[in-house]
Structures are given as C-alpha cells and as structure tokens.
Amino acid sequence: MDDDASRALTRYDAIGGQPVSEAAAGAILTIELGAIRENYRRLKARLNGVRCAGVLKADGYGLGAAQVASALAKEGCDIFFVALLGEGIALRKAIGPGPDIFVLNGLPPGSEPEALAAGLCPVINSPVQLKAWRGTARDAARNLPAAIQVDSGMARLGMAPADVEALAGEAGAFNGIDVRFVMSHLARADEPQQAANEEQRREFERLRKMLPAAPASLANSSGIFLGPEYHHELARPGAALYGVNPTPYAPNPMLPAIRLDAKVAQTREIGAGTGIGYGHTNRADRPLRLATISLGYGDGWHRRAASAAWFEGVRLPFVGRVSMDSIILDISALPAGRLGEGDLVELIGPSQSVDDAAGHAGTIGYEILTSLGARFHRRYTGG
Ligand SMILES: *Cc1c(COP(=O)(O)O)cnc(C)c1O
C-alpha cells in the first residue's frame, strides 16, 4: 500500500489535507497495529479453524481501514467487510487486488458498475439488489461474486423471510451470481442469556437451506463468544479487533489497541470562588491548580462525558464544561510545577480504557472509536 492511497482512505489524519506533526498536534492518537494483530490471533484461536474476516467499516472503526487491513493481511486475513461502496472503492485502491471486499449495506441502485470495476462483492440485502446484480452479471457475461444476507430477526438489513421463501420458488433467481456466503447478523450477541440469539440462529439455519448452498456466516465479535454453534464457516469481527470488550458481562479478553494523549496548553492557579469554563457550571470551593488540554468535543470527546485524564497514575478530573477544543483539568493532586505546557496526559490508555471512556459518556466503545476526530497526530506502531 502506498502512502497516498492510505492517506486517501483515512478521513482523520489531516487538517485541510495536511497531516499533523507530533510537535504541532494538540493530541496524539497511537494505534497499536501489533495489538490488533494479536486480537485477530486470539479470535482465530477461539474459532478453531473457522475462517475469520476483518470488519473495516467507518474507516476501520476510526483507526484507519488501510493500515488495519495491511496489518490483518500479515496474519493471513483475506476477507474484509466495509459498510459503504465508497469505503470499498477506497480500500481496494489502498490494498490492491487479491483480498475479497464485501459491502455490507449493499449497492445503491445505479452504482453496480462502480462496484464491478473496483472488484468488490456486494452483500445483497433485497430482491431488488439481487435483480440488479444479476443484470450486471448478464452485461458482464460472467458470474459475479456476492454474499446474500438474510434477516434472521433484527429488522435492519437483509432479505426478509418472505423474500427468501419467494426466491426459493423462482427459477433462475440466482443466475449469474456466485454466492460466496449466506450471512445474517445478531441483534443481541453481547447478551448470551437472551433467547433471541438461539432464535436468530435457528431462523438463519432455516432460511439458508432455501438459498443456494454456500458457506455461512453469522457471528460478529460477540457472536464468536456465544460458542461454536455460532461460528459456521466465517466469523466477522470488528470491535474486538480494536480492543472493545466483546463480552461486556466478563473481563475483556482482548488487548487494548489505542492510546490517546492530549497536550497541556496552559496551566494556572485560581482562588476560591472562581467560576470555571462556559456557564460557570463549576466554581472552585478552594484554591485550585488547573491545566487546560488541547482536546474537546471537536475531537469527538463527548461534551456530556463526566470524565478525567490521568498523569503518572494520578486521576485529574475534568472541571467545568468540555469545550470544542479544550478541557480544563483539576491538577491540584499533583505537586506544583509537575505538569507544564506541552506535557501529555492520558485520555485513553492503561488508566482508562475505551470502554471506560464510553461508560463515562453514556455510550459504547464503538462510538468512542468512530468519533475520534481529524486533528490528532496519528502514530501507528507494530505494523
Ligand atoms: C458491524 C458489523 C459486524 C462487526 O460487528 P462487531 O460487533 O464490531 O464485531 C459484523 N457484521 C455486520 C453485518 C456488521 O454490520
């Protein structure tokens, strides 16, 4: 993969198209490709010989689809899933021919020639999409690969059971389609006690029997941990590769894959009674030492997040509101002068995981990762 191609794919590594140097940046996002590779190996070990794809939608959950793809390729991963055709086209340009790239959301009507030209495989989610891809195959005078997705009980994407039943009786419905996988997606895989998992699995088995025989795929990250009945012939993990806990009901079996450190822009001392930040939502009840860091909701750090930064194991609570480009920390717990301009404090790392940060923001690790913004210096290690 050449640098231009990887830059073209990564939405987030530049301000106005220019990469941000470590010295210039307000915050540094470290992406540990070695940890992502180790997470892939851990999932493979659990899958016991079943094939394992890499899900790279939303630019590899915000971490850089091209960089993650080339790291996973070194572990033998040769099937990738993106959400949108545009993501697939960019990923193909970045990684070149070879690996299969599936487009989960299907192809918007009229875009089939672009998908064909880029050598992408649609995930076909409806009879309309099936007909369109059949037409594309006819025009191309060859069979074209695709996955067929069925809705086994999530009501989001995939052929409804009635559609599958109708297609089963239709001669030539799959003419020209090389069905690589029949797949479906679980709504509650992170809740192993829920009967919905078993119901979806059974419905998937029923529906796939009506479709052309092909390898089956059901499990996302959490689905892998539901047990071998959910593994079929291909698993499709995303979040677990990036260190998000696929088993929220138990300790995280994955390695953390990112670190986020923000720079101190300024420090100050304030007296008791001083109002802090927009709206003076916080007022010092005693003299405080404060540090303002260069990271805010404009970088994807949720404004509502009640949170803290960390420095050498010391918790530095946010005081006042999160601003667009800055957050004020109470650093009174550190010795005077310990933290100065340009020093880095940890937002995500050994003291605070992605899942912890999500908990403070009332959201999930997926949203924290995909929110990480455009202004960081991005450092890749272990590729
Ligand atoms: C996002 C997605 C995945 C990956 O899910 P994770 O929970 O991140 O592992 C797999 N399959 C489909 C259809 C998806 O939309």
GROMACS .gro file of C-alpha atoms and ligand atoms in nm:
model
  398
    1MET     CA    1   0.000   0.000   0.000
    2ASP     CA    2   0.142   0.336  -0.096
    3ASP     CA    3   0.122   0.636   0.135
    4ASP     CA    4  -0.105   0.834  -0.094
    5ALA     CA    5  -0.354   0.553  -0.105
    6SER     CA    6  -0.361   0.513   0.269
    7ARG     CA    7  -0.400   0.888   0.314
    8ALA     CA    8  -0.681   0.892   0.064
    9LEU     CA    9  -0.867   0.636   0.271
   10THR     CA   10  -0.808   0.781   0.614
   11ARG     CA   11  -1.053   1.060   0.682
   12TYR     CA   12  -0.894   1.160   1.003
   13ASP     CA   13  -0.522   1.203   0.973
   14ALA     CA   14  -0.512   1.553   0.840
   15ILE     CA   15  -0.630   1.909   0.886
   16GLY     CA   16  -0.728   2.053   0.548
   17GLY     CA   17  -0.549   1.764   0.379
   18GLN     CA   18  -0.222   1.819   0.567
   19PRO     CA   19  -0.103   1.556   0.814
   20VAL     CA   20  -0.038   1.700   1.160
   21SER     CA   21   0.310   1.663   1.305
   22GLU     CA   22   0.357   1.536   1.657
   23ALA     CA   23   0.500   1.875   1.761
   24ALA     CA   24   0.210   2.069   1.610
   25ALA     CA   25  -0.072   1.845   1.730
   26GLY     CA   26  -0.292   1.913   2.032
   27ALA     CA   27  -0.329   1.542   2.094
   28ILE     CA   28  -0.170   1.219   1.982
   29LEU     CA   29  -0.360   0.906   1.889
   30THR     CA   30  -0.144   0.594   1.895
   31ILE     CA   31  -0.282   0.295   1.708
   32GLU     CA   32  -0.112  -0.029   1.801
   33LEU     CA   33  -0.135  -0.248   1.493
   34GLY     CA   34   0.054  -0.517   1.682
   35ALA     CA   35  -0.231  -0.536   1.934
   36ILE     CA   36  -0.487  -0.556   1.653
   37ARG     CA   37  -0.289  -0.846   1.503
   38GLU     CA   38  -0.275  -1.018   1.842
   39ASN     CA   39  -0.651  -0.971   1.882
   40TYR     CA   40  -0.703  -1.132   1.542
   41ARG     CA   41  -0.489  -1.428   1.654
   42ARG     CA   42  -0.690  -1.460   1.977
   43LEU     CA   43  -1.017  -1.468   1.786
   44LYS     CA   44  -0.873  -1.721   1.538
   45ALA     CA   45  -0.769  -1.943   1.829
   46ARG     CA   46  -1.126  -1.932   1.962
   47LEU     CA   47  -1.264  -2.009   1.615
   48ASN     CA   48  -1.063  -2.327   1.600
   49GLY     CA   49  -1.001  -2.339   1.225
   50VAL     CA   50  -1.306  -2.143   1.108
   51ARG     CA   51  -1.218  -1.855   0.875
   52CYS     CA   52  -1.209  -1.506   1.017
   53ALA     CA   53  -1.272  -1.184   0.826
   54GLY     CA   54  -1.189  -0.830   0.937
   55VAL     CA   55  -1.465  -0.569   0.956
   56LEU     CA   56  -1.328  -0.229   0.850
   57LYS     CA   57  -1.638  -0.014   0.818
   58ALA     CA   58  -1.627   0.354   0.918
   59ASP     CA   59  -1.256   0.363   0.831
   60GLY     CA   60  -1.168   0.065   1.047
   61TYR     CA   61  -1.378   0.193   1.340
   62GLY     CA   62  -1.197   0.524   1.305
   63LEU     CA   63  -0.848   0.376   1.328
   64GLY     CA   64  -0.758   0.366   0.958
   65ALA     CA   65  -0.901   0.091   0.735
   66ALA     CA   66  -0.598   0.074   0.506
   67GLN     CA   67  -0.348   0.042   0.791
   68VAL     CA   68  -0.561  -0.215   0.973
   69ALA     CA   69  -0.619  -0.414   0.652
   70SER     CA   70  -0.248  -0.444   0.581
   71ALA     CA   71  -0.180  -0.546   0.942
   72LEU     CA   72  -0.452  -0.814   0.929
   73ALA     CA   73  -0.329  -0.934   0.589
   74LYS     CA   74   0.001  -1.021   0.759
   75GLU     CA   75  -0.199  -1.257   0.982
   76GLY     CA   76  -0.347  -1.424   0.673
   77CYS     CA   77  -0.678  -1.236   0.677
   78ASP     CA   78  -0.803  -1.212   0.318
   79ILE     CA   79  -1.171  -1.119   0.358
   80PHE     CA   80  -1.275  -0.768   0.456
   81PHE     CA   81  -1.613  -0.608   0.515
   82VAL     CA   82  -1.690  -0.239   0.477
   83ALA     CA   83  -2.031  -0.073   0.509
   84LEU     CA   84  -2.043   0.152   0.204
   85LEU     CA   85  -1.939   0.122  -0.158
   86GLY     CA   86  -1.723   0.434  -0.128
   87GLU     CA   87  -1.531   0.271   0.155
   88GLY     CA   88  -1.483  -0.041  -0.055
   89ILE     CA   89  -1.351   0.156  -0.353
   90ALA     CA   90  -1.102   0.341  -0.131
   91LEU     CA   91  -0.994   0.019   0.042
   92ARG     CA   92  -0.941  -0.159  -0.290
   93LYS     CA   93  -0.724   0.129  -0.408
   94ALA     CA   94  -0.523   0.109  -0.086
   95ILE     CA   95  -0.468  -0.268  -0.067
   96GLY     CA   96  -0.475  -0.363  -0.434
   97PRO     CA   97  -0.624  -0.675  -0.591
   98GLY     CA   98  -0.646  -1.001  -0.400
   99PRO     CA   99  -0.846  -0.989  -0.078
  100ASP     CA  100  -1.226  -1.008  -0.106
  101ILE     CA  101  -1.402  -0.689   0.000
  102PHE     CA  102  -1.772  -0.715   0.082
  103VAL     CA  103  -2.002  -0.413   0.103
  104LEU     CA  104  -2.240  -0.473   0.394
  105ASN     CA  105  -2.503  -0.212   0.317
  106GLY     CA  106  -2.547  -0.335  -0.039
  107LEU     CA  107  -2.513  -0.123  -0.352
  108PRO     CA  108  -2.723   0.188  -0.411
  109PRO     CA  109  -2.921   0.149  -0.738
  110GLY     CA  110  -2.708   0.250  -1.035
  111SER     CA  111  -2.373   0.204  -0.860
  112GLU     CA  112  -2.324  -0.159  -0.970
  113PRO     CA  113  -2.074  -0.076  -1.247
  114GLU     CA  114  -1.853   0.107  -0.995
  115ALA     CA  115  -1.856  -0.194  -0.764
  116LEU     CA  116  -1.772  -0.424  -1.056
  117ALA     CA  117  -1.487  -0.202  -1.174
  118ALA     CA  118  -1.334  -0.198  -0.825
  119GLY     CA  119  -1.366  -0.576  -0.791
  120LEU     CA  120  -1.598  -0.557  -0.491
  121CYS     CA  121  -1.858  -0.806  -0.370
  122PRO     CA  122  -2.195  -0.670  -0.269
  123VAL     CA  123  -2.383  -0.806   0.027
  124ILE     CA  124  -2.723  -0.846  -0.135
  125ASN     CA  125  -2.995  -0.746   0.109
  126SER     CA  126  -3.309  -0.737  -0.104
  127PRO     CA  127  -3.470  -0.889  -0.416
  128VAL     CA  128  -3.420  -0.552  -0.591
  129GLN     CA  129  -3.045  -0.569  -0.525
  130LEU     CA  130  -3.036  -0.931  -0.640
  131LYS     CA  131  -3.204  -0.843  -0.968
  132ALA     CA  132  -2.968  -0.550  -1.026
  133TRP     CA  133  -2.655  -0.764  -0.965
  134ARG     CA  134  -2.796  -1.039  -1.189
  135GLY     CA  135  -2.831  -0.774  -1.461
  136THR     CA  136  -2.475  -0.660  -1.403
  137ALA     CA  137  -2.355  -1.020  -1.437
  138ARG     CA  138  -2.552  -1.064  -1.758
  139ASP     CA  139  -2.399  -0.747  -1.905
  140ALA     CA  140  -2.052  -0.857  -1.796
  141ALA     CA  141  -2.116  -1.204  -1.945
  142ARG     CA  142  -1.972  -1.378  -1.641
  143ASN     CA  143  -2.068  -1.489  -1.291
  144LEU     CA  144  -2.021  -1.224  -1.027
  145PRO     CA  145  -1.949  -1.286  -0.659
  146ALA     CA  146  -2.181  -1.172  -0.380
  147ALA     CA  147  -2.294  -1.258  -0.031
  148ILE     CA  148  -2.662  -1.296   0.040
  149GLN     CA  149  -2.778  -1.154   0.372
  150VAL     CA  150  -3.099  -1.271   0.534
  151ASP     CA  151  -3.279  -1.100   0.820
  152SER     CA  152  -3.296  -1.364   1.092
  153GLY     CA  153  -3.451  -1.124   1.343
  154MET     CA  154  -3.302  -0.777   1.359
  155ALA     CA  155  -3.515  -0.588   1.105
  156ARG     CA  156  -3.219  -0.387   0.980
  157LEU     CA  157  -3.052  -0.523   0.667
  158GLY     CA  158  -3.105  -0.846   0.475
  159MET     CA  159  -3.378  -1.033   0.289
  160ALA     CA  160  -3.698  -1.077   0.487
  161PRO     CA  161  -3.806  -1.441   0.537
  162ALA     CA  162  -4.094  -1.390   0.293
  163ASP     CA  163  -3.845  -1.269   0.028
  164VAL     CA  164  -3.629  -1.576   0.081
  165GLU     CA  165  -3.930  -1.807   0.054
  166ALA     CA  166  -4.040  -1.635  -0.267
  167LEU     CA  167  -3.693  -1.655  -0.421
  168ALA     CA  168  -3.669  -2.024  -0.332
  169GLY     CA  169  -3.953  -2.089  -0.574
  170GLU     CA  170  -3.827  -1.865  -0.851
  171ALA     CA  171  -3.634  -2.034  -1.133
  172GLY     CA  172  -3.312  -1.856  -1.226
  173ALA     CA  173  -3.325  -1.618  -0.928
  174PHE     CA  174  -2.952  -1.663  -0.872
  175ASN     CA  175  -2.842  -1.695  -1.235
  176GLY     CA  176  -2.504  -1.536  -1.282
  177ILE     CA  177  -2.448  -1.493  -0.907
  178ASP     CA  178  -2.155  -1.672  -0.747
  179VAL     CA  179  -2.290  -1.694  -0.391
  180ARG     CA  180  -1.979  -1.680  -0.174
  181PHE     CA  181  -2.156  -1.662   0.161
  182VAL     CA  182  -2.502  -1.667   0.308
  183MET     CA  183  -2.497  -1.444   0.613
  184SER     CA  184  -2.704  -1.281   0.882
  185HIS     CA  185  -2.636  -1.054   1.182
  186LEU     CA  186  -2.717  -1.095   1.551
  187ALA     CA  187  -2.903  -0.822   1.742
  188ARG     CA  188  -2.811  -0.929   2.096
  189ALA     CA  189  -2.486  -1.124   2.072
  190ASP     CA  190  -2.339  -0.935   2.370
  191GLU     CA  191  -2.616  -1.078   2.591
  192PRO     CA  192  -2.558  -1.454   2.591
  193GLN     CA  193  -2.858  -1.522   2.818
  194GLN     CA  194  -3.102  -1.379   2.566
  195ALA     CA  195  -3.319  -1.633   2.385
  196ALA     CA  196  -3.306  -1.404   2.079
  197ASN     CA  197  -2.961  -1.545   1.994
  198GLU     CA  198  -3.081  -1.903   1.967
  199GLU     CA  199  -3.396  -1.791   1.786
  200GLN     CA  200  -3.190  -1.600   1.530
  201ARG     CA  201  -2.952  -1.892   1.487
  202ARG     CA  202  -3.242  -2.132   1.416
  203GLU     CA  203  -3.409  -1.888   1.180
  204PHE     CA  204  -3.077  -1.843   0.997
  205GLU     CA  205  -3.043  -2.221   0.957
  206ARG     CA  206  -3.398  -2.243   0.822
  207LEU     CA  207  -3.356  -1.958   0.573
  208ARG     CA  208  -3.014  -2.059   0.442
  209LYS     CA  209  -3.147  -2.402   0.340
  210MET     CA  210  -3.375  -2.227   0.090
  211LEU     CA  211  -3.083  -2.045  -0.074
  212PRO     CA  212  -2.805  -2.176  -0.299
  213ALA     CA  213  -2.563  -2.387  -0.094
  214ALA     CA  214  -2.278  -2.165   0.027
  215PRO     CA  215  -2.059  -2.118   0.335
  216ALA     CA  216  -2.248  -1.948   0.617
  217SER     CA  217  -2.155  -1.652   0.836
  218LEU     CA  218  -2.339  -1.526   1.144
  219ALA     CA  219  -2.102  -1.422   1.423
  220ASN     CA  220  -1.972  -1.071   1.484
  221SER     CA  221  -1.718  -1.017   1.766
  222SER     CA  222  -1.959  -1.102   2.047
  223GLY     CA  223  -2.112  -1.385   1.843
  224ILE     CA  224  -1.775  -1.563   1.842
  225PHE     CA  225  -1.807  -1.590   2.222
  226LEU     CA  226  -2.155  -1.747   2.204
  227GLY     CA  227  -1.993  -2.079   2.116
  228PRO     CA  228  -1.910  -2.297   1.816
  229GLU     CA  229  -2.273  -2.332   1.703
  230TYR     CA  230  -2.247  -1.966   1.603
  231HIS     CA  231  -1.918  -1.995   1.412
  232HIS     CA  232  -2.033  -2.158   1.086
  233GLU     CA  233  -1.776  -2.108   0.807
  234LEU     CA  234  -1.678  -1.744   0.858
  235ALA     CA  235  -1.677  -1.501   1.150
  236ARG     CA  236  -1.695  -1.123   1.100
  237PRO     CA  237  -1.541  -0.946   1.399
  238GLY     CA  238  -1.488  -0.572   1.411
  239ALA     CA  239  -1.494  -0.420   1.759
  240ALA     CA  240  -1.296  -0.697   1.931
  241LEU     CA  241  -1.007  -0.645   1.688
  242TYR     CA  242  -0.990  -0.285   1.806
  243GLY     CA  243  -0.989  -0.380   2.174
  244VAL     CA  244  -1.354  -0.316   2.259
  245ASN     CA  245  -1.476  -0.581   2.503
  246PRO     CA  246  -1.691  -0.833   2.311
  247THR     CA  247  -1.804  -0.983   2.644
  248PRO     CA  248  -1.931  -0.685   2.847
  249TYR     CA  249  -2.054  -0.932   3.113
  250ALA     CA  250  -1.695  -1.051   3.178
  251PRO     CA  251  -1.337  -0.918   3.177
  252ASN     CA  252  -1.210  -0.807   2.836
  253PRO     CA  253  -1.035  -1.096   2.660
  254MET     CA  254  -0.881  -0.857   2.402
  255LEU     CA  255  -0.576  -0.629   2.412
  256PRO     CA  256  -0.628  -0.251   2.406
  257ALA     CA  257  -0.533  -0.117   2.063
  258ILE     CA  258  -0.520   0.258   2.110
  259ARG     CA  259  -0.379   0.527   2.333
  260LEU     CA  260  -0.496   0.886   2.331
  261ASP     CA  261  -0.282   1.155   2.494
  262ALA     CA  262  -0.362   1.527   2.499
  263LYS     CA  263  -0.117   1.813   2.540
  264VAL     CA  264  -0.135   2.065   2.818
  265ALA     CA  265  -0.189   2.405   2.652
  266GLN     CA  266  -0.168   2.611   2.969
  267THR     CA  267  -0.172   2.583   3.348
  268ARG     CA  268  -0.296   2.832   3.609
  269GLU     CA  269  -0.381   2.874   3.975
  270ILE     CA  270  -0.721   3.008   4.079
  271GLY     CA  271  -0.866   3.128   4.405
  272ALA     CA  272  -1.172   3.000   4.588
  273GLY     CA  273  -1.495   3.120   4.429
  274THR     CA  274  -1.360   3.144   4.070
  275GLY     CA  275  -1.607   3.030   3.802
  276ILE     CA  276  -1.463   2.766   3.569
  277GLY     CA  277  -1.544   2.726   3.199
  278TYR     CA  278  -1.859   2.805   2.996
  279GLY     CA  279  -2.164   2.873   3.208
  280HIS     CA  280  -1.951   2.862   3.522
  281THR     CA  281  -2.101   2.520   3.580
  282ASN     CA  282  -1.819   2.465   3.825
  283ARG     CA  283  -1.692   2.708   4.088
  284ALA     CA  284  -1.375   2.648   4.288
  285ASP     CA  285  -1.457   2.575   4.652
  286ARG     CA  286  -1.090   2.630   4.743
  287PRO     CA  287  -0.773   2.742   4.563
  288LEU     CA  288  -0.705   2.505   4.272
  289ARG     CA  289  -0.434   2.436   4.019
  290LEU     CA  290  -0.576   2.384   3.671
  291ALA     CA  291  -0.444   2.263   3.337
  292THR     CA  292  -0.620   2.322   3.005
  293ILE     CA  293  -0.564   2.048   2.745
  294SER     CA  294  -0.599   2.081   2.367
  295LEU     CA  295  -0.877   1.833   2.304
  296GLY     CA  296  -1.251   1.882   2.314
  297TYR     CA  297  -1.580   1.780   2.160
  298GLY     CA  298  -1.441   1.892   1.822
  299ASP     CA  299  -1.214   1.588   1.851
  300GLY     CA  300  -1.501   1.356   1.935
  301TRP     CA  301  -1.475   1.375   2.312
  302HIS     CA  302  -1.839   1.384   2.414
  303ARG     CA  303  -1.947   1.710   2.577
  304ARG     CA  304  -2.161   1.525   2.828
  305ALA     CA  305  -1.883   1.290   2.933
  306ALA     CA  306  -1.814   1.320   3.304
  307SER     CA  307  -1.458   1.209   3.293
  308ALA     CA  308  -1.097   1.255   3.388
  309ALA     CA  309  -0.748   1.245   3.243
  310TRP     CA  310  -0.456   1.064   3.402
  311PHE     CA  311  -0.093   1.150   3.459
  312GLU     CA  312   0.153   0.901   3.609
  313GLY     CA  313  -0.135   0.714   3.769
  314VAL     CA  314  -0.294   1.027   3.920
  315ARG     CA  315  -0.655   1.099   3.828
  316LEU     CA  316  -0.710   1.456   3.704
  317PRO     CA  317  -1.085   1.524   3.697
  318PHE     CA  318  -1.249   1.743   3.432
  319VAL     CA  319  -1.384   2.065   3.582
  320GLY     CA  320  -1.642   2.279   3.402
  321ARG     CA  321  -1.778   2.205   3.057
  322VAL     CA  322  -1.597   2.026   2.777
  323SER     CA  323  -1.531   2.296   2.511
  324MET     CA  324  -1.484   2.243   2.138
  325ASP     CA  325  -1.104   2.247   2.154
  326SER     CA  326  -1.019   2.225   2.522
  327ILE     CA  327  -1.098   2.069   2.856
  328ILE     CA  328  -0.998   2.207   3.196
  329LEU     CA  329  -0.846   1.961   3.443
  330ASP     CA  330  -0.807   1.993   3.818
  331ILE     CA  331  -0.441   1.906   3.870
  332SER     CA  332  -0.427   2.000   4.238
  333ALA     CA  333  -0.349   1.638   4.324
  334LEU     CA  334  -0.007   1.675   4.154
  335PRO     CA  335   0.287   1.858   4.310
  336ALA     CA  336   0.308   2.223   4.195
  337GLY     CA  337   0.501   2.253   3.868
  338ARG     CA  338   0.485   1.879   3.795
  339LEU     CA  339   0.274   1.931   3.483
  340GLY     CA  340   0.360   2.204   3.233
  341GLU     CA  341   0.283   2.324   2.882
  342GLY     CA  342   0.336   2.054   2.622
  343ASP     CA  343   0.323   1.766   2.870
  344LEU     CA  344   0.090   1.482   2.776
  345VAL     CA  345  -0.196   1.348   2.985
  346GLU     CA  346  -0.371   1.019   2.915
  347LEU     CA  347  -0.733   1.017   2.797
  348ILE     CA  348  -0.736   0.656   2.679
  349GLY     CA  349  -0.468   0.409   2.782
  350PRO     CA  350  -0.368   0.189   3.076
  351SER     CA  351  -0.563   0.404   3.327
  352GLN     CA  352  -0.881   0.442   3.124
  353SER     CA  353  -0.993   0.200   2.852
  354VAL     CA  354  -1.210   0.279   2.551
  355ASP     CA  355  -1.494   0.101   2.733
  356ASP     CA  356  -1.434   0.310   3.048
  357ALA     CA  357  -1.446   0.631   2.842
  358ALA     CA  358  -1.768   0.507   2.682
  359GLY     CA  359  -1.918   0.439   3.024
  360HIS     CA  360  -1.844   0.797   3.135
  361ALA     CA  361  -2.009   0.928   2.818
  362GLY     CA  362  -2.315   0.703   2.840
  363THR     CA  363  -2.229   0.531   2.513
  364ILE     CA  364  -2.045   0.229   2.376
  365GLY     CA  365  -1.679   0.181   2.283
  366TYR     CA  366  -1.776   0.164   1.915
  367GLU     CA  367  -1.899   0.523   1.924
  368ILE     CA  368  -1.590   0.647   2.111
  369LEU     CA  369  -1.361   0.494   1.846
  370THR     CA  370  -1.557   0.614   1.544
  371SER     CA  371  -1.589   0.965   1.692
  372LEU     CA  372  -1.214   1.020   1.727
  373GLY     CA  373  -1.157   1.325   1.519
  374ALA     CA  374  -0.947   1.480   1.247
  375ARG     CA  375  -0.697   1.686   1.440
  376PHE     CA  376  -0.481   1.429   1.613
  377HIS     CA  377  -0.132   1.332   1.516
  378ARG     CA  378  -0.180   0.964   1.435
  379ARG     CA  379   0.102   0.731   1.521
  380TYR     CA  380   0.094   0.369   1.402
  381THR     CA  381   0.308   0.114   1.582
  382GLY     CA  382   0.371  -0.254   1.523
  383GLY     CA  383   0.257  -0.275   1.159
  384LIG     C1  384  -2.056  -0.413   1.219
  384LIG     C2  385  -2.088  -0.549   1.171
  384LIG     C3  386  -2.008  -0.657   1.208
  384LIG     C4  387  -1.897  -0.644   1.310
  384LIG     O1  388  -1.957  -0.625   1.437
  384LIG     P1  389  -1.870  -0.612   1.569
  384LIG     O2  390  -1.972  -0.610   1.678
  384LIG     O3  391  -1.797  -0.483   1.561
  384LIG     O4  392  -1.780  -0.728   1.575
  384LIG     C5  393  -2.035  -0.780   1.152
  384LIG     N1  394  -2.137  -0.797   1.065
  384LIG     C6  395  -2.220  -0.696   1.030
  384LIG     C7  396  -2.331  -0.722   0.937
  384LIG     C8  397  -2.199  -0.568   1.083
  384LIG     O5  398  -2.281  -0.468   1.049
   0.00000   0.00000   0.00000
